[in-house]
Amino acid sequence: MSHRPRILTGDTPSGRLHLGHWVGSLENRVNLQADYECFFLLANMHAFTTRAEQPADIRRDTLEIAKDWLAAGIDPERSTLVLQTEIPAIAELSWFFAMLLPFNRVMRNPTLKTEIELKDLGDHYSFGFPLYAVGQCADILAFRPELVPVGEDQVAHIEMCREVGRRFNWTYAGVSPQAKDEEHVAEGGVFPVPRALVGRVGRLTGTDGKNKMSKSLGNAIFLTDTAKEVKKKMGALYTGRQTMTEPGDVNNALFQYVRAFVKDPAKVAELEDRYSRGDNIGDGHVKVEVAAAIEELLAPMRERRAALEGEGGDRRVLEILRAHTVKANAVAEETLYAAKQAMKLDFGPRSLAFG
Ligand code: ATP
Ligand code: MG
């Protein structure tokens, strides 16, 4: 068994991955694989909270996201891909955790509120929709990680997960309420109190120049977009600036992209300087620079992904998912049994057979 500290994070298959995922979380995941034992979750159960009538789309996007991960540099030899629907311990822990969270605490969660607004869910969302926030505590804690690399919008969810971990340890594992977060495991807690790790851009704005880039909002540059598509989407980004000599606002969405994707700091400084002074520099010029920088990032991903297209690619991904499901269940079952022991529900060990 590996003794590296663990990471768990994941994505919902509600579409393909985009640049927001890269800067918010995926880049960290790729880089941390060497030092952490990583589990990456495909939240296909949670995809049903907003797309219950689209099972075929959810299945397709589950495979697409797995391919996006592999193309981005997730290494299936080192990291474990977790298919949420095949890990029963997650669903079971969700129930136990739901009892440790006041209903109104869940409903006050600011990330849920924003999502309800942004996705126009009104008051007709399913019972399962807010439940996903509780389920996410179980996704994470089932793997007992120390770190959870996420974008800014997820920090409120991770905070709830930390509360659940603490409360479980106080209630069932004899951990003192005075214990510091990092002391919980040493004091006999079943769960660590994991920390969120926000990427270098916590909230990348979409090409609408306004909202968070999101797969559900039609404002995303996908990791699979061609150079032409990237140029077109960048071209449509509206800043409101009219002329090449008008002093521009370097805090606008366009310059968030400049800082996120143009690698050379001297180039970034030059663009910021000329733009803010209105030194004969049009938005179009800046957009071309950004599109080229994005292309530099995406070209190698596109190449790795080409090997995963078609039926052969699907087969390869399914093979990985099946093998990794066995590994993921071994870890999650161990956690569940420890939790049940603490809750005096240890009526005997069980073994799961998958495949
Ligand atoms: P959806 O619209 O279905 O909610 P999403 O685009 O928000 O999709 P998620 O699967 O909810 O994607 O998020 C996966 C991870 O990517 C989370 O850690 C989230 O914080 C991060 N993330 C998503 N969008 C952005 C963004 N625009 N900037 C930074 N991080 C992001
Ligand atoms: Mg989201």
Coordinates of C-alpha atoms and ligand atoms in Angstrom, one line a residue:
M1 CA 0.0 0.0 0.0
S2 CA 1.1 3.5 -0.8
H3 CA 1.7 5.9 2.1
R4 CA 1.5 9.1 0.0
P5 CA -1.1 11.6 1.2
R6 CA -4.3 11.4 -0.8
I7 CA -6.2 13.6 -3.1
L8 CA -9.8 13.3 -4.2
T9 CA -11.5 15.6 -6.6
G10 CA -13.7 15.2 -9.7
D11 CA -16.0 16.5 -12.3
T12 CA -19.7 16.0 -13.1
P13 CA -20.4 14.6 -16.6
S14 CA -22.8 17.4 -17.6
G15 CA -20.6 18.2 -20.6
R16 CA -17.0 18.2 -21.7
L17 CA -14.1 19.8 -19.9
H18 CA -13.1 23.4 -20.5
L19 CA -10.3 25.9 -19.8
G20 CA -12.0 26.8 -16.4
H21 CA -11.5 23.2 -15.3
W22 CA -7.9 23.4 -16.4
V23 CA -6.9 26.5 -14.4
G24 CA -9.2 25.8 -11.5
S25 CA -8.3 22.2 -10.8
L26 CA -7.1 20.0 -13.5
E27 CA -3.7 21.5 -13.9
N28 CA -3.1 21.0 -10.1
R29 CA -4.2 17.4 -10.4
V30 CA -1.8 16.7 -13.2
N31 CA 1.1 18.2 -11.3
L32 CA 0.3 16.6 -8.0
Q33 CA 0.1 13.0 -9.2
A34 CA 3.8 12.5 -8.4
D35 CA 3.5 13.3 -4.7
Y36 CA 0.0 12.3 -3.9
E37 CA -2.1 9.1 -4.2
C38 CA -4.8 10.5 -6.4
F39 CA -8.5 9.6 -6.9
F40 CA -10.4 11.4 -9.6
L41 CA -14.2 11.0 -9.5
L42 CA -16.6 10.9 -12.4
A43 CA -19.7 12.2 -10.6
N44 CA -22.1 10.4 -12.9
M45 CA -24.7 9.9 -10.2
H46 CA -24.8 13.7 -9.6
A47 CA -25.2 14.3 -13.3
F48 CA -28.7 12.9 -12.9
T49 CA -29.6 15.7 -10.5
T50 CA -30.1 18.1 -13.4
R51 CA -30.3 15.6 -16.4
A52 CA -32.4 12.7 -15.1
E53 CA -34.1 12.3 -18.6
Q54 CA -30.8 12.1 -20.5
P55 CA -29.0 8.8 -19.5
A56 CA -27.4 8.4 -22.9
D57 CA -25.8 11.9 -22.7
I58 CA -24.6 11.2 -19.2
R59 CA -22.9 8.0 -20.3
R60 CA -21.3 9.7 -23.3
D61 CA -20.0 12.6 -21.2
T62 CA -18.7 10.2 -18.6
L63 CA -16.4 8.6 -21.2
E64 CA -15.6 12.0 -22.7
I65 CA -14.5 13.5 -19.4
A66 CA -12.3 10.4 -18.7
K67 CA -10.7 11.0 -22.2
D68 CA -10.3 14.7 -21.4
W69 CA -8.4 13.7 -18.2
L70 CA -6.1 11.2 -20.0
A71 CA -5.5 13.7 -22.7
A72 CA -4.7 16.5 -20.2
G73 CA -2.0 14.2 -18.5
I74 CA -3.8 12.2 -15.9
D75 CA -1.8 9.0 -15.8
P76 CA -3.9 5.9 -15.2
E77 CA -0.9 4.0 -14.0
R78 CA -0.5 6.3 -11.1
S79 CA -3.9 7.7 -10.4
T80 CA -7.3 6.0 -9.9
L81 CA -10.4 6.9 -11.8
V82 CA -13.5 6.5 -9.7
L83 CA -16.9 5.8 -11.3
Q84 CA -19.3 7.2 -8.7
T85 CA -22.2 4.9 -9.5
E86 CA -20.1 1.7 -8.9
I87 CA -19.0 2.7 -5.5
P88 CA -21.8 1.7 -3.1
A89 CA -20.0 2.9 0.0
I90 CA -20.4 6.5 -1.3
A91 CA -24.2 6.2 -1.4
E92 CA -24.2 4.6 2.1
L93 CA -22.0 7.3 3.6
S94 CA -24.2 9.9 2.0
W95 CA -27.1 8.7 4.2
F96 CA -25.1 8.8 7.4
F97 CA -23.7 12.2 6.6
A98 CA -27.2 13.6 5.8
M99 CA -28.1 13.0 9.5
L100 CA -25.2 15.1 10.6
L101 CA -26.1 18.2 8.6
P102 CA -29.1 20.4 9.5
F103 CA -31.4 20.7 6.5
N104 CA -31.3 24.5 6.5
R105 CA -27.5 24.4 6.6
V106 CA -27.5 22.6 3.3
M107 CA -30.1 24.9 1.7
R108 CA -28.1 28.0 2.8
N109 CA -25.0 26.7 0.9
P110 CA -24.1 29.6 -1.4
T111 CA -22.8 27.4 -4.2
L112 CA -26.2 25.6 -4.4
K113 CA -28.0 29.0 -4.4
T114 CA -25.8 30.3 -7.3
E115 CA -26.3 27.1 -9.3
I116 CA -30.1 27.3 -8.9
E117 CA -30.0 30.8 -10.2
L118 CA -27.4 30.3 -13.0
K119 CA -29.0 27.1 -14.3
D120 CA -32.4 28.6 -14.0
L121 CA -33.7 25.7 -11.8
G122 CA -36.3 28.0 -10.2
D123 CA -38.3 26.1 -7.6
H124 CA -38.7 23.0 -9.7
Y125 CA -35.4 21.2 -9.0
S126 CA -35.5 17.7 -7.8
F127 CA -35.1 16.6 -4.1
G128 CA -31.8 15.0 -5.3
F129 CA -30.4 18.4 -6.4
P130 CA -29.5 19.8 -3.0
L131 CA -28.8 16.2 -1.9
Y132 CA -25.8 16.2 -4.2
A133 CA -24.0 18.6 -1.8
V134 CA -24.3 16.0 0.9
G135 CA -23.3 13.3 -1.5
Q136 CA -20.2 15.2 -2.3
C137 CA -19.1 15.1 1.3
A138 CA -19.3 11.3 1.0
D139 CA -17.5 11.3 -2.4
I140 CA -14.6 13.1 -0.7
L141 CA -14.5 11.5 2.7
A142 CA -14.9 7.9 1.3
F143 CA -11.3 8.3 0.2
R144 CA -10.0 10.1 3.3
P145 CA -8.0 12.6 1.4
E146 CA -5.9 15.5 2.7
L147 CA -6.3 17.7 -0.3
V148 CA -9.2 18.5 -2.6
P149 CA -8.1 20.5 -5.7
V150 CA -11.1 22.6 -6.8
G151 CA -12.2 25.9 -8.3
E152 CA -13.4 28.7 -6.1
D153 CA -17.1 27.9 -6.5
Q154 CA -16.5 24.6 -4.7
V155 CA -15.0 26.0 -1.6
A156 CA -18.3 26.3 0.2
H157 CA -19.0 22.6 -0.5
I158 CA -15.6 21.6 0.8
E159 CA -16.3 23.7 4.0
M160 CA -19.5 21.6 4.5
C161 CA -17.4 18.4 3.9
R162 CA -15.0 19.6 6.6
E163 CA -17.9 20.2 9.0
V164 CA -19.2 16.7 8.4
G165 CA -15.8 15.1 8.9
R166 CA -15.4 16.9 12.2
R167 CA -18.9 16.2 13.4
F168 CA -18.6 12.5 12.6
N169 CA -15.3 12.3 14.5
W170 CA -16.7 14.1 17.6
T171 CA -20.0 12.1 17.6
Y172 CA -18.8 8.6 16.9
A173 CA -15.0 8.4 17.3
G174 CA -14.3 10.2 20.6
V175 CA -12.4 13.1 19.1
S176 CA -12.5 16.1 21.3
P177 CA -14.3 19.2 20.0
Q178 CA -11.2 21.1 21.0
A179 CA -9.0 19.1 18.6
K180 CA -7.4 21.0 15.8
D181 CA -8.3 19.9 12.3
E182 CA -4.9 18.3 11.7
E183 CA -5.1 16.4 14.9
H184 CA -8.4 14.5 14.1
V185 CA -6.8 11.3 12.7
A186 CA -4.2 11.1 15.4
E187 CA -6.9 11.4 18.0
G188 CA -8.7 8.4 16.6
G189 CA -11.0 10.1 14.1
V190 CA -12.2 8.1 11.1
F191 CA -11.9 11.0 8.7
P192 CA -9.3 13.6 8.1
V193 CA -10.5 17.2 7.8
P194 CA -9.5 17.8 4.2
R195 CA -8.3 21.1 2.8
A196 CA -9.5 22.7 -0.5
L197 CA -6.7 23.6 -2.9
V198 CA -7.8 26.3 -5.3
G199 CA -6.0 26.5 -8.7
R200 CA -4.1 29.4 -10.0
V201 CA -7.3 31.0 -11.4
G202 CA -10.1 30.2 -9.0
R203 CA -12.9 31.4 -11.3
L204 CA -12.3 31.8 -15.0
T205 CA -14.8 34.0 -16.7
G206 CA -16.6 32.5 -19.7
T207 CA -16.5 33.9 -23.2
D208 CA -19.7 35.9 -22.4
G209 CA -17.3 38.1 -20.4
K210 CA -19.6 37.8 -17.4
N211 CA -20.4 34.4 -15.8
K212 CA -18.1 31.7 -14.6
M213 CA -17.0 29.6 -17.6
S214 CA -19.3 26.6 -17.2
K215 CA -20.1 23.5 -19.3
S216 CA -23.8 24.2 -18.8
L217 CA -23.9 27.9 -19.8
G218 CA -22.7 27.8 -23.4
N219 CA -19.7 30.2 -22.6
A220 CA -16.9 27.7 -22.6
I221 CA -13.7 27.0 -24.6
F222 CA -13.5 23.2 -24.4
L223 CA -10.2 21.3 -24.2
T224 CA -11.2 19.6 -27.4
D225 CA -11.9 22.8 -29.4
T226 CA -9.9 23.2 -32.6
A227 CA -7.6 26.2 -33.1
K228 CA -10.3 27.7 -35.3
E229 CA -13.0 27.3 -32.7
V230 CA -10.8 28.9 -30.1
K231 CA -10.1 31.9 -32.4
K232 CA -13.8 32.3 -33.1
K233 CA -14.9 32.1 -29.5
M234 CA -12.1 34.6 -28.4
G235 CA -13.2 36.9 -31.2
A236 CA -16.7 37.0 -29.8
L237 CA -15.6 38.0 -26.3
Y238 CA -17.0 41.5 -25.9
T239 CA -15.2 44.0 -23.7
G240 CA -17.1 47.2 -24.6
R241 CA -13.9 48.9 -25.7
Q242 CA -14.3 50.9 -29.0
T243 CA -10.9 52.1 -30.3
M244 CA -7.2 51.2 -30.3
T245 CA -6.3 54.4 -28.4
E246 CA -8.9 54.1 -25.6
P247 CA -7.3 53.3 -22.3
G248 CA -8.5 49.7 -21.5
D249 CA -9.4 48.0 -18.3
V250 CA -6.8 45.2 -17.6
N251 CA -9.2 43.7 -15.1
N252 CA -11.6 42.7 -17.8
A253 CA -12.3 39.1 -18.9
L254 CA -9.9 39.4 -21.9
F255 CA -7.0 40.2 -19.6
Q256 CA -7.9 37.5 -17.2
Y257 CA -7.2 35.2 -20.2
V258 CA -4.0 37.0 -20.9
R259 CA -2.7 36.4 -17.4
A260 CA -4.0 32.8 -17.3
F261 CA -2.6 31.6 -20.6
V262 CA 0.2 33.8 -22.0
K263 CA 3.3 32.2 -20.5
D264 CA 5.9 34.9 -20.9
P265 CA 5.6 37.4 -18.0
A266 CA 7.4 40.1 -20.0
K267 CA 4.8 39.7 -22.8
V268 CA 1.9 39.9 -20.3
A269 CA 3.4 43.1 -18.7
E270 CA 3.8 44.7 -22.2
L271 CA 0.2 43.9 -23.2
E272 CA -1.1 45.2 -19.9
D273 CA 0.9 48.4 -20.2
R274 CA 0.0 49.2 -23.8
Y275 CA -3.7 48.3 -23.3
S276 CA -4.1 50.3 -20.1
R277 CA -2.6 53.4 -21.9
G278 CA -4.5 52.8 -25.1
D279 CA -1.2 52.7 -27.0
N280 CA -2.5 51.8 -30.4
I281 CA -3.5 48.3 -29.4
G282 CA -6.9 46.8 -30.4
D283 CA -8.8 44.0 -28.6
G284 CA -8.3 42.0 -31.8
H285 CA -4.5 42.0 -31.3
V286 CA -4.7 40.8 -27.7
K287 CA -7.2 38.1 -28.7
V288 CA -4.8 36.8 -31.3
E289 CA -2.1 36.5 -28.6
V290 CA -4.4 34.7 -26.2
A291 CA -5.7 32.3 -28.9
A292 CA -2.1 31.4 -29.8
A293 CA -1.3 30.8 -26.1
I294 CA -4.4 28.6 -25.6
E295 CA -3.5 26.7 -28.8
E296 CA 0.0 26.0 -27.3
L297 CA -1.8 24.4 -24.3
L298 CA -4.4 22.5 -26.2
A299 CA -2.4 21.1 -29.2
P300 CA -0.6 18.4 -27.2
M301 CA -3.9 17.4 -25.5
R302 CA -5.6 17.2 -28.9
E303 CA -2.8 14.9 -30.0
R304 CA -3.1 12.5 -27.0
R305 CA -6.8 12.5 -27.3
A306 CA -6.7 11.5 -31.0
A307 CA -5.5 8.1 -29.9
L308 CA -8.6 7.7 -27.7
E309 CA -11.2 8.5 -30.4
G310 CA -13.6 5.9 -31.8
E311 CA -14.6 2.5 -30.5
G312 CA -11.0 1.5 -29.7
G313 CA -10.8 4.6 -27.4
D314 CA -14.1 3.8 -25.7
R315 CA -12.9 0.2 -25.1
R316 CA -9.6 1.5 -23.6
V317 CA -11.4 3.9 -21.3
L318 CA -13.9 1.2 -20.2
E319 CA -11.1 -1.1 -19.4
I320 CA -9.4 1.5 -17.2
L321 CA -12.7 2.3 -15.5
R322 CA -13.4 -1.4 -14.7
A323 CA -9.9 -2.0 -13.3
H324 CA -9.9 1.2 -11.3
T325 CA -13.4 0.5 -9.9
V326 CA -12.0 -2.5 -8.1
K327 CA -9.2 -0.4 -6.6
A328 CA -11.5 2.4 -5.6
N329 CA -14.0 0.1 -4.0
A330 CA -11.3 -1.5 -1.9
V331 CA -10.4 1.9 -0.5
A332 CA -14.0 3.1 0.0
E333 CA -15.1 -0.2 1.6
E334 CA -12.3 0.1 4.1
T335 CA -13.5 3.6 5.0
L336 CA -17.1 2.6 5.2
Y337 CA -16.3 -0.3 7.6
A338 CA -14.3 2.0 9.8
A339 CA -17.2 4.4 9.9
K340 CA -19.7 1.6 10.7
Q341 CA -17.4 0.3 13.5
A342 CA -17.4 3.8 15.0
M343 CA -21.2 3.9 14.6
K344 CA -21.7 0.4 16.2
L345 CA -22.9 -0.9 12.9
D346 CA -20.2 -3.4 12.5
F347 CA -22.3 -6.5 12.1
G348 CA -19.7 -8.3 10.1
P349 CA -17.3 -7.6 7.2
R350 CA -18.6 -7.9 3.6
S351 CA -16.9 -8.3 0.3
L352 CA -17.9 -6.7 -2.9
A353 CA -17.6 -8.4 -6.3
F354 CA -17.3 -6.1 -9.3
G355 CA -17.2 -7.4 -12.8
Ligands
ATP1 P1 -21.7 22.6 -14.4 O1 -22.1 23.8 -15.2 O2 -22.4 21.3 -14.8 O3 -21.8 22.9 -12.9 P2 -18.9 23.2 -14.3 O4 -18.4 23.7 -15.6 O5 -19.2 24.1 -13.2 O6 -20.2 22.3 -14.7 P3 -18.0 21.1 -12.5 O7 -18.0 19.7 -12.9 O8 -19.2 21.6 -11.6 O9 -18.0 22.0 -13.8 O10 -16.7 21.5 -11.8 C1 -15.5 20.7 -11.8 C2 -14.4 21.4 -11.2 O11 -13.9 22.5 -12.0 C3 -14.7 22.1 -9.8 O12 -13.6 22.0 -9.0 C4 -15.0 23.5 -10.2 O13 -14.7 24.4 -9.1 C5 -13.9 23.7 -11.3 N1 -14.4 24.8 -12.2 C6 -15.5 24.7 -13.0 N2 -15.6 25.8 -13.7 C7 -14.6 26.6 -13.4 C8 -14.1 28.0 -13.8 N3 -14.8 28.6 -14.7 N4 -13.0 28.5 -13.2 C9 -12.3 27.8 -12.3 N5 -12.6 26.5 -11.9 C10 -13.8 26.0 -12.4
MG2 MG -20.3 23.3 -11.4

